[in-house]
């Protein structure tokens, strides 16, 4: 049986606002993505995932949707999106939209109707409302991911509404059949227009506990760097989200997507993944999903990979996505490298991304080996950065403009970019790397081509091989093909832990396994 197109597909994430600006207003747009589509096709990916395209007041830069059936004016029009989809399909590239269906903007008409129509109005229960405590404080102890109580008082209702993120992102009530159906119809609308599928934002958060039970605390003795660094992580999110019944919502979503032939839906799961459906098989939930185990990792050593796949071995029917970098976390090279640009680590991590089981999610610029940018307080756009500055600078450093060519704005725009173009990225532009056969970009293209030519790398099982630290080694097998993979995560040369005979598919570094070296070979026979 032929696997569906998405199984093993390499997916390229485009944060539209920072990709390429076609009209000089400083904001990337859909016409800019279209203008760079040949670059994406040459890279060799199977699909693109577009950050939210919809109209939004941009409190959370598109993840607060005000109109699910439109396109943000900064990005263009529905016609621009249609043209991009048509052009991508002509190049054999699928187009996935980022959909945020767990909450909306407080400027969405649904919320206005729920707020202003009173407790008995037709939209009254489309959002999660609750009476205040006797002293006017929040109804329970739920904490917002972005800091403080996850409730906001609204005088029009004399009640609080729940928001897991910003107060401008009220939680849609998926327990209400009409609200749930309205959210599902968003998927129908875009699938009917030819969109190939979706990445679902915060896919574990569709349901809340109807009794509004308090979340339990993480005991102080069990709190680590992450818990102390984010106020909301000091409690386990068992009742504001991540309910076991969330699986039923994932099933509904998958059935809506499966009603259209050849479509794909995967989800983001950042909390209590096993509990809320993050590791289901594709017949019991979404087709796929990813969590933050790799995205939160910061130490380059074999253990962070082995531990993740040992955990996934307990869910053999689940088809995972693999993500080292995205619009929410510091870039791969910044987390795992040795400071600034680090092409050796960039090549190693890109090859590792492509050789692990699952769908690799490639964040734009990862193929260039980009490190994080620098953003001052005055340049800050991210509400998370505003909350934790200067201890943490939020998500803007990983969202700075894509560097295309030499010049003040590095080819991103002819105007003033919405976030500053990075002088440190000037040697890493697409233009500079196109001319260098030894560049990270050239390596990324070759590695993607090798992966596409190997069924074992796209579809195969994984088995870890014995190797001394800091070497990570494993084999991928599919039918009669076996591929052996070795990654030296240290600065000293290391021994290849398997018979080195066979066709080399991907290689990086000096010798067979030099510092931060990579060797991927198809076994003979």
Coordinates of C-alpha atoms in Angstrom, one line a residue:
X1 CA 0.0 0.0 0.0
X2 CA 1.4 3.4 -1.0
X3 CA 1.9 5.7 2.0
X4 CA 0.0 9.0 1.9
X5 CA 2.0 12.0 0.6
X6 CA 2.4 13.5 4.0
X7 CA 4.0 10.5 5.6
X8 CA 7.7 11.5 5.8
X9 CA 7.1 14.8 4.0
X10 CA 9.6 17.6 4.7
X11 CA 7.7 20.7 5.7
X12 CA 9.1 24.2 5.5
X13 CA 7.7 26.7 8.0
X14 CA 7.3 30.3 6.7
X15 CA 6.8 33.1 9.2
X16 CA 5.3 35.3 6.6
X17 CA 5.9 38.7 8.2
X18 CA 9.6 38.0 8.2
X19 CA 10.1 36.0 5.0
X20 CA 10.1 38.5 2.0
X21 CA 8.4 41.9 1.6
X22 CA 7.2 42.4 -2.0
X23 CA 5.8 46.0 -1.6
X24 CA 8.2 47.8 0.6
X25 CA 6.0 48.3 3.7
X26 CA 8.4 46.4 5.9
X27 CA 6.1 43.4 6.4
X28 CA 6.6 40.1 4.5
X29 CA 3.5 39.1 2.5
X30 CA 2.0 36.3 0.3
X31 CA 3.3 37.9 -2.9
X32 CA 6.7 37.7 -1.3
X33 CA 6.3 34.0 -0.6
X34 CA 5.3 33.6 -4.3
X35 CA 8.3 35.5 -5.4
X36 CA 10.6 33.1 -3.5
X37 CA 8.7 30.0 -4.4
X38 CA 11.5 28.8 -6.8
X39 CA 14.0 29.1 -3.9
X40 CA 11.7 26.9 -1.8
X41 CA 11.3 24.4 -4.7
X42 CA 15.1 24.2 -5.2
X43 CA 15.5 23.5 -1.5
X44 CA 13.6 20.3 -2.1
X45 CA 10.8 20.3 0.5
X46 CA 7.4 18.7 0.0
X47 CA 5.2 21.3 1.7
X48 CA 5.1 24.8 3.2
X49 CA 3.4 25.7 6.4
X50 CA 2.3 29.3 6.5
X51 CA 2.0 31.2 9.8
X52 CA -1.6 32.5 10.3
X53 CA -2.7 34.5 7.3
X54 CA -6.0 35.9 8.7
X55 CA -6.9 39.4 9.8
X56 CA -5.7 40.1 13.3
X57 CA -5.1 43.1 15.6
X58 CA -1.6 41.5 16.1
X59 CA -1.7 41.5 19.9
X60 CA 0.0 38.1 19.4
X61 CA 1.1 38.6 15.8
X62 CA -1.6 36.6 14.0
X63 CA -2.3 34.1 16.7
X64 CA -5.3 36.2 17.7
X65 CA -7.7 35.8 14.8
X66 CA -10.4 38.3 14.1
X67 CA -11.8 36.8 10.8
X68 CA -11.2 33.1 9.9
X69 CA -12.3 33.5 6.3
X70 CA -10.1 36.4 5.3
X71 CA -6.5 37.4 4.7
X72 CA -4.6 40.1 6.7
X73 CA -4.2 43.2 4.6
X74 CA -0.5 43.3 5.5
X75 CA -0.2 40.0 3.6
X76 CA -2.4 40.7 0.6
X77 CA -5.8 39.2 -0.4
X78 CA -7.6 36.0 -0.9
X79 CA -6.6 36.2 -4.6
X80 CA -2.9 36.4 -3.5
X81 CA -3.3 33.3 -1.4
X82 CA -5.1 31.5 -4.3
X83 CA -2.2 32.5 -6.6
X84 CA 0.3 31.2 -4.2
X85 CA -1.5 27.8 -3.8
X86 CA -1.8 27.4 -7.5
X87 CA 1.9 28.2 -8.1
X88 CA 3.0 25.9 -5.3
X89 CA 0.9 23.1 -6.6
X90 CA 2.4 23.6 -10.1
X91 CA 5.8 23.0 -8.5
X92 CA 4.6 19.9 -6.6
X93 CA 4.6 21.7 -3.2
X94 CA 1.6 21.4 -0.8
X95 CA 0.4 24.4 1.2
X96 CA -0.6 24.1 4.9
X97 CA -2.2 26.8 6.9
X98 CA -1.6 27.5 10.6
X99 CA -5.1 27.5 12.2
X100 CA -5.8 28.8 15.7
X101 CA -9.1 27.3 16.7
X102 CA -8.8 27.1 20.5
X103 CA -9.2 30.8 21.0
X104 CA -9.9 34.0 18.9
X105 CA -9.1 37.6 19.1
X106 CA -11.3 39.7 21.4
X107 CA -12.1 41.7 18.3
X108 CA -13.7 38.7 16.6
X109 CA -17.5 39.2 16.0
X110 CA -18.2 35.9 17.9
X111 CA -16.7 37.3 21.0
X112 CA -18.4 40.7 20.6
X113 CA -21.7 38.9 20.4
X114 CA -20.9 36.7 23.4
X115 CA -19.8 39.7 25.5
X116 CA -22.6 42.1 24.5
X117 CA -25.5 39.7 24.1
X118 CA -25.8 38.9 27.8
X119 CA -25.8 35.7 29.6
X120 CA -29.0 34.6 27.8
X121 CA -27.9 35.6 24.3
X122 CA -27.4 33.1 21.4
X123 CA -23.6 33.5 21.7
X124 CA -23.5 33.5 25.5
X125 CA -21.7 30.2 25.9
X126 CA -19.5 30.4 22.8
X127 CA -16.6 31.4 25.2
X128 CA -15.7 30.3 28.7
X129 CA -17.3 32.7 31.2
X130 CA -17.5 32.4 35.0
X131 CA -18.6 34.5 37.9
X132 CA -15.9 36.2 39.9
X133 CA -15.1 35.1 43.4
X134 CA -16.8 37.0 46.2
X135 CA -14.0 39.5 46.4
X136 CA -14.0 40.1 42.7
X137 CA -10.8 38.1 41.9
X138 CA -10.5 35.3 39.4
X139 CA -12.9 32.3 39.5
X140 CA -10.0 29.9 40.1
X141 CA -6.2 29.5 40.1
X142 CA -5.6 28.9 36.4
X143 CA -2.5 30.8 35.1
X144 CA -2.0 32.3 31.7
X145 CA 1.0 31.1 29.6
X146 CA 1.8 34.8 29.1
X147 CA 1.7 35.6 32.9
X148 CA -0.8 36.3 35.6
X149 CA -4.3 34.9 36.1
X150 CA -5.9 33.3 33.0
X151 CA -9.1 35.3 33.5
X152 CA -10.2 38.8 32.6
X153 CA -13.1 40.7 34.1
X154 CA -15.7 42.0 31.6
X155 CA -18.2 44.5 33.0
X156 CA -20.7 43.9 30.2
X157 CA -21.2 40.4 31.5
X158 CA -20.2 41.1 35.1
X159 CA -18.2 37.9 34.7
X160 CA -14.6 36.8 33.9
X161 CA -13.7 35.2 30.6
X162 CA -10.9 32.6 30.4
X163 CA -7.8 33.2 28.3
X164 CA -5.0 30.7 28.3
X165 CA -2.7 33.3 26.6
X166 CA -3.2 37.1 26.4
X167 CA -6.4 38.6 27.7
X168 CA -7.0 39.7 24.1
X169 CA -7.3 35.9 23.2
X170 CA -10.5 34.7 24.8
X171 CA -10.9 30.9 24.9
X172 CA -13.5 29.5 22.5
X173 CA -15.9 27.1 24.3
X174 CA -15.6 23.8 22.4
X175 CA -18.1 22.3 24.8
X176 CA -20.8 24.4 23.1
X177 CA -21.9 22.5 19.9
X178 CA -22.6 25.7 17.9
X179 CA -19.2 27.2 18.7
X180 CA -17.4 23.9 18.0
X181 CA -19.2 23.5 14.6
X182 CA -18.3 27.1 13.7
X183 CA -14.6 26.3 14.4
X184 CA -14.8 23.1 12.3
X185 CA -16.4 24.9 9.4
X186 CA -13.2 27.1 9.3
X187 CA -11.4 23.9 8.2
X188 CA -14.1 23.1 5.6
X189 CA -13.8 26.6 4.1
X190 CA -10.1 26.4 3.5
X191 CA -10.1 22.8 2.4
X192 CA -12.7 23.6 -0.2
X193 CA -10.4 26.4 -1.5
X194 CA -7.7 23.9 -2.2
X195 CA -5.5 24.2 1.0
X196 CA -3.8 20.8 1.6
X197 CA -4.0 20.8 5.4
X198 CA -3.3 22.5 8.6
X199 CA -0.9 22.9 11.6
X200 CA -3.2 23.3 14.6
X201 CA -2.0 25.7 17.2
X202 CA -2.0 24.5 20.9
X203 CA -3.9 21.3 19.9
X204 CA -4.1 20.1 23.5
X205 CA -6.3 23.1 24.6
X206 CA -9.7 22.6 23.0
X207 CA -11.4 21.5 26.2
X208 CA -11.5 22.9 29.7
X209 CA -12.8 21.4 32.9
X210 CA -16.5 22.4 33.1
X211 CA -16.3 22.5 36.9
X212 CA -13.3 24.9 36.8
X213 CA -11.3 22.7 39.1
X214 CA -8.0 24.3 40.3
X215 CA -4.8 23.1 38.7
X216 CA -2.4 21.4 41.1
X217 CA 0.9 23.0 41.9
X218 CA 4.2 21.7 40.8
X219 CA 5.9 21.2 44.2
X220 CA 8.8 23.7 44.6
X221 CA 11.3 20.9 45.2
X222 CA 10.4 19.5 41.7
X223 CA 10.7 22.8 39.9
X224 CA 13.6 23.3 37.5
X225 CA 14.9 26.0 35.2
X226 CA 11.8 26.0 33.0
X227 CA 9.3 26.1 35.9
X228 CA 11.0 29.0 37.7
X229 CA 11.4 30.8 34.4
X230 CA 7.7 30.8 33.4
X231 CA 5.1 31.5 36.1
X232 CA 2.5 29.4 34.4
X233 CA 4.7 26.3 34.6
X234 CA 4.5 26.3 38.4
X235 CA 1.2 24.4 38.1
X236 CA 0.3 21.3 36.1
X237 CA -2.2 22.2 33.4
X238 CA -4.7 19.4 34.0
X239 CA -8.0 21.3 34.1
X240 CA -7.6 24.5 32.0
X241 CA -6.5 22.3 29.1
X242 CA -5.0 18.9 28.3
X243 CA -8.1 16.9 29.3
X244 CA -8.4 13.3 28.3
X245 CA -11.6 14.1 26.4
X246 CA -9.5 16.4 24.1
X247 CA -9.0 13.2 22.1
X248 CA -12.6 13.4 21.0
X249 CA -12.1 16.8 19.5
X250 CA -9.0 15.7 17.6
X251 CA -11.1 12.9 16.2
X252 CA -13.7 15.4 15.0
X253 CA -11.0 17.5 13.4
X254 CA -9.4 14.6 11.6
X255 CA -12.7 13.4 10.2
X256 CA -13.4 16.9 8.8
X257 CA -10.0 16.9 7.1
X258 CA -10.3 13.3 5.9
X259 CA -13.6 14.2 4.1
X260 CA -11.3 15.9 1.6
X261 CA -9.0 13.5 -0.3
X262 CA -5.3 13.7 0.3
X263 CA -5.2 16.3 3.1
X264 CA -3.1 16.4 6.3
X265 CA -3.5 17.8 9.8
X266 CA -0.9 17.9 12.5
X267 CA -0.9 19.5 15.9
X268 CA 1.3 21.4 18.4
X269 CA 1.4 19.8 21.8
X270 CA 3.3 21.6 24.5
X271 CA 1.9 20.2 27.8
X272 CA 0.7 16.8 29.1
X273 CA 1.0 15.3 25.6
X274 CA 0.1 11.7 26.4
X275 CA -3.0 12.8 28.3
X276 CA -4.5 15.1 25.7
X277 CA -3.9 13.1 22.5
X278 CA -0.4 14.1 21.4
X279 CA 0.8 10.5 20.8
X280 CA -2.3 8.9 19.2
X281 CA -2.2 6.8 16.0
X282 CA -3.5 8.5 12.9
X283 CA -6.7 6.5 13.0
X284 CA -7.5 7.8 16.5
X285 CA -6.5 11.4 16.4
X286 CA -4.7 13.9 14.1
X287 CA -2.4 12.5 11.5
X288 CA 0.7 13.7 13.3
X289 CA 1.9 16.1 16.0
X290 CA 5.0 17.5 17.6
X291 CA 6.0 18.4 21.2
X292 CA 8.6 20.7 22.7
X293 CA 11.1 18.0 23.9
X294 CA 13.5 18.9 21.1
X295 CA 12.5 22.6 21.0
X296 CA 13.4 23.1 24.7
X297 CA 16.6 21.1 24.5
X298 CA 19.8 23.1 24.9
X299 CA 22.6 20.6 25.4
X300 CA 24.2 18.9 22.4
X301 CA 24.5 15.3 23.5
X302 CA 23.1 12.0 22.3
X303 CA 20.8 11.6 25.3
X304 CA 18.2 14.2 24.3
X305 CA 17.5 12.3 21.1
X306 CA 17.5 8.8 22.6
X307 CA 15.2 9.8 25.5
X308 CA 12.6 11.2 23.1
X309 CA 12.4 8.2 20.9
X310 CA 12.5 5.8 23.8
X311 CA 9.4 7.6 25.1
X312 CA 7.8 7.5 21.6
X313 CA 8.4 3.7 21.5
X314 CA 5.5 3.4 24.0
X315 CA 3.2 4.8 21.3
X316 CA 4.1 2.6 18.2
X317 CA 1.1 3.7 16.1
X318 CA 1.9 7.4 16.4
X319 CA 3.5 9.1 13.5
X320 CA 5.5 12.1 14.8
X321 CA 6.8 15.4 13.5
X322 CA 10.4 16.4 14.3
X323 CA 11.1 20.0 15.1
X324 CA 14.3 21.6 16.4
X325 CA 13.4 25.2 15.6
X326 CA 10.3 27.4 15.0
X327 CA 8.8 30.9 15.6
X328 CA 8.5 30.3 19.4
X329 CA 11.9 29.3 20.5
X330 CA 15.6 30.3 20.1
X331 CA 17.0 29.0 16.8
X332 CA 18.8 25.7 16.7
X333 CA 22.3 27.1 16.3
X334 CA 21.8 29.5 19.1
X335 CA 20.7 26.7 21.5
X336 CA 23.2 24.1 20.5
X337 CA 26.1 26.0 19.0
X338 CA 29.1 27.7 20.4
X339 CA 28.0 31.3 20.0
X340 CA 26.9 33.2 16.9
X341 CA 27.0 31.5 13.5
X342 CA 28.3 27.9 13.8
X343 CA 28.2 26.1 10.4
X344 CA 29.5 22.9 11.8
X345 CA 26.7 22.6 14.3
X346 CA 24.2 23.9 11.8
X347 CA 25.1 21.1 9.3
X348 CA 25.1 18.4 12.0
X349 CA 21.6 19.5 13.3
X350 CA 20.1 19.8 9.9
X351 CA 21.3 16.3 8.9
X352 CA 20.0 15.0 12.2
X353 CA 16.6 16.6 11.6
X354 CA 16.3 14.9 8.2
X355 CA 17.4 11.4 9.4
X356 CA 15.2 11.0 12.5
X357 CA 11.8 9.2 12.0
X358 CA 8.8 11.5 11.3
X359 CA 8.1 14.6 9.3
X360 CA 10.9 17.1 9.6
X361 CA 9.7 20.7 10.2
X362 CA 12.2 23.1 8.9
X363 CA 12.0 26.7 10.1
X364 CA 12.9 29.3 7.5
X365 CA 16.6 30.1 7.8
X366 CA 17.4 26.8 9.4
X367 CA 18.8 25.8 6.0
X368 CA 21.1 28.9 6.2
X369 CA 22.4 28.1 9.7
X370 CA 21.0 31.3 11.1
X371 CA 21.5 32.1 14.8
X372 CA 19.1 34.4 16.7
X373 CA 19.1 38.0 15.9
X374 CA 19.5 40.9 18.4
X375 CA 16.5 43.1 19.4
X376 CA 16.6 46.1 21.7
X377 CA 13.8 47.0 24.1
X378 CA 12.7 49.8 21.8
X379 CA 12.5 47.3 18.9
X380 CA 10.5 44.7 20.8
X381 CA 7.2 43.5 19.3
X382 CA 6.6 40.3 21.2
X383 CA 4.4 40.5 24.3
X384 CA 6.3 37.7 25.9
X385 CA 9.5 39.6 25.6
X386 CA 7.8 42.6 27.1
X387 CA 6.8 40.5 30.1
X388 CA 10.2 39.0 30.9
X389 CA 12.7 41.6 29.6
X390 CA 15.6 41.8 30.2
X391 CA 16.0 38.2 31.6
X392 CA 14.5 36.9 28.4
X393 CA 13.9 38.7 25.2
X394 CA 10.9 36.8 24.0
X395 CA 10.4 35.4 20.5
X396 CA 11.5 38.3 18.4
X397 CA 15.2 37.2 18.1
X398 CA 14.1 34.1 16.1
X399 CA 11.7 36.1 14.0
X400 CA 14.0 38.7 12.5
X401 CA 13.9 39.0 8.7
X402 CA 15.2 36.4 6.4
X403 CA 18.5 37.5 4.8
X404 CA 18.4 37.3 1.0
X405 CA 21.2 39.5 -0.2
X406 CA 23.7 42.2 0.7
X407 CA 22.5 45.7 1.8
X408 CA 21.0 47.4 4.8
X409 CA 17.8 45.3 5.0
X410 CA 19.6 42.2 3.6
X411 CA 17.2 42.0 0.6
X412 CA 14.1 41.5 2.8
X413 CA 12.4 44.9 2.0
X414 CA 13.0 48.2 0.3
X415 CA 11.5 49.9 3.3
X416 CA 12.0 49.8 7.1
X417 CA 11.6 46.2 8.3
X418 CA 9.1 45.5 11.0
X419 CA 12.0 43.8 13.0
X420 CA 15.6 44.9 12.4
X421 CA 17.6 43.1 9.8
X422 CA 20.7 41.6 11.4
X423 CA 24.2 42.6 10.5
X424 CA 25.4 39.3 11.9
X425 CA 23.4 37.6 9.2
X426 CA 25.1 39.4 6.3
X427 CA 27.6 36.6 5.7
X428 CA 24.8 34.1 5.7
X429 CA 22.5 35.5 3.1
X430 CA 21.0 33.3 0.4
X431 CA 23.0 35.2 -2.2
X432 CA 26.3 34.6 -0.4
X433 CA 25.6 30.9 0.2
X434 CA 24.3 30.2 -3.3
X435 CA 27.8 31.1 -4.6
X436 CA 29.5 28.7 -2.1
X437 CA 29.3 25.0 -2.7
X438 CA 30.6 24.4 0.9
X439 CA 27.8 26.5 2.5
X440 CA 25.2 25.3 4.9
X441 CA 22.6 26.0 2.2
X442 CA 24.3 23.8 -0.3
X443 CA 24.6 21.1 2.3
X444 CA 20.9 21.4 3.2
X445 CA 19.8 21.0 -0.4
X446 CA 22.0 17.9 -0.9
X447 CA 20.8 16.4 2.4
X448 CA 17.1 16.9 1.4
X449 CA 17.7 15.3 -2.0
X450 CA 19.4 12.3 -0.3
X451 CA 16.5 12.0 2.1
X452 CA 13.9 12.1 -0.7
X453 CA 15.8 9.3 -2.5
X454 CA 15.8 7.0 0.5
X455 CA 12.6 5.3 1.6
X456 CA 14.4 4.2 4.8
X457 CA 15.0 7.8 5.8
X458 CA 11.5 8.9 5.0
X459 CA 9.5 6.0 6.3
X460 CA 11.7 3.5 8.2
X461 CA 12.0 2.3 11.7
X462 CA 14.8 3.5 14.0
X463 CA 17.1 1.4 16.1
X464 CA 19.9 3.0 18.2
X465 CA 23.4 1.6 17.9
X466 CA 26.0 1.3 20.7
X467 CA 28.4 4.2 20.5
X468 CA 30.4 6.1 23.1
X469 CA 29.4 9.6 23.9
X470 CA 29.4 12.1 22.3
X471 CA 28.5 10.0 19.2
X472 CA 24.9 9.3 18.4
X473 CA 24.4 6.4 16.0
X474 CA 21.3 4.6 14.7
X475 CA 20.0 2.7 11.8
X476 CA 16.8 3.3 9.7
X477 CA 15.2 0.4 7.9
X478 CA 12.4 0.1 5.4
X479 CA 11.8 -3.2 3.6
X480 CA 15.2 -4.2 2.1
X481 CA 16.9 -0.8 2.6
X482 CA 19.1 -0.1 5.6
X483 CA 20.7 3.3 6.3
X484 CA 23.3 3.8 9.0
X485 CA 23.7 7.2 10.6
X486 CA 26.4 8.6 12.9
X487 CA 26.7 12.1 14.4
X488 CA 29.7 13.3 16.4
X489 CA 28.4 15.8 18.9
X490 CA 31.8 16.7 20.2
X491 CA 34.9 18.8 19.2
X492 CA 37.3 15.9 18.9
X493 CA 37.4 13.3 16.0
X494 CA 35.5 10.1 16.8
X495 CA 35.3 6.5 15.4
X496 CA 32.5 5.5 13.2
X497 CA 30.6 2.9 15.2
X498 CA 29.6 0.7 12.2
X499 CA 31.1 -0.8 9.1
X500 CA 31.7 2.2 6.9
X501 CA 31.2 0.4 3.6
X502 CA 28.3 1.4 1.4
X503 CA 27.0 4.4 -0.5
X504 CA 27.4 7.7 1.3
X505 CA 24.2 9.7 1.3
X506 CA 25.1 12.6 3.6
X507 CA 28.4 13.6 5.0
X508 CA 29.9 16.6 6.8
X509 CA 33.1 17.3 8.6
X510 CA 36.7 16.3 8.2
X511 CA 37.5 12.6 7.7
X512 CA 34.8 10.0 8.3
X513 CA 33.6 11.5 11.6
X514 CA 35.6 14.6 12.5
X515 CA 34.5 17.3 15.0
X516 CA 30.7 17.7 14.7
X517 CA 30.9 15.3 11.8
X518 CA 28.0 13.5 10.1
X519 CA 28.1 10.2 8.2
X520 CA 24.9 8.7 6.7
X521 CA 25.4 5.6 4.5
X522 CA 23.2 3.1 2.8
X523 CA 24.4 -0.4 3.9
X524 CA 25.6 -2.7 1.3
X525 CA 23.4 -5.7 0.4

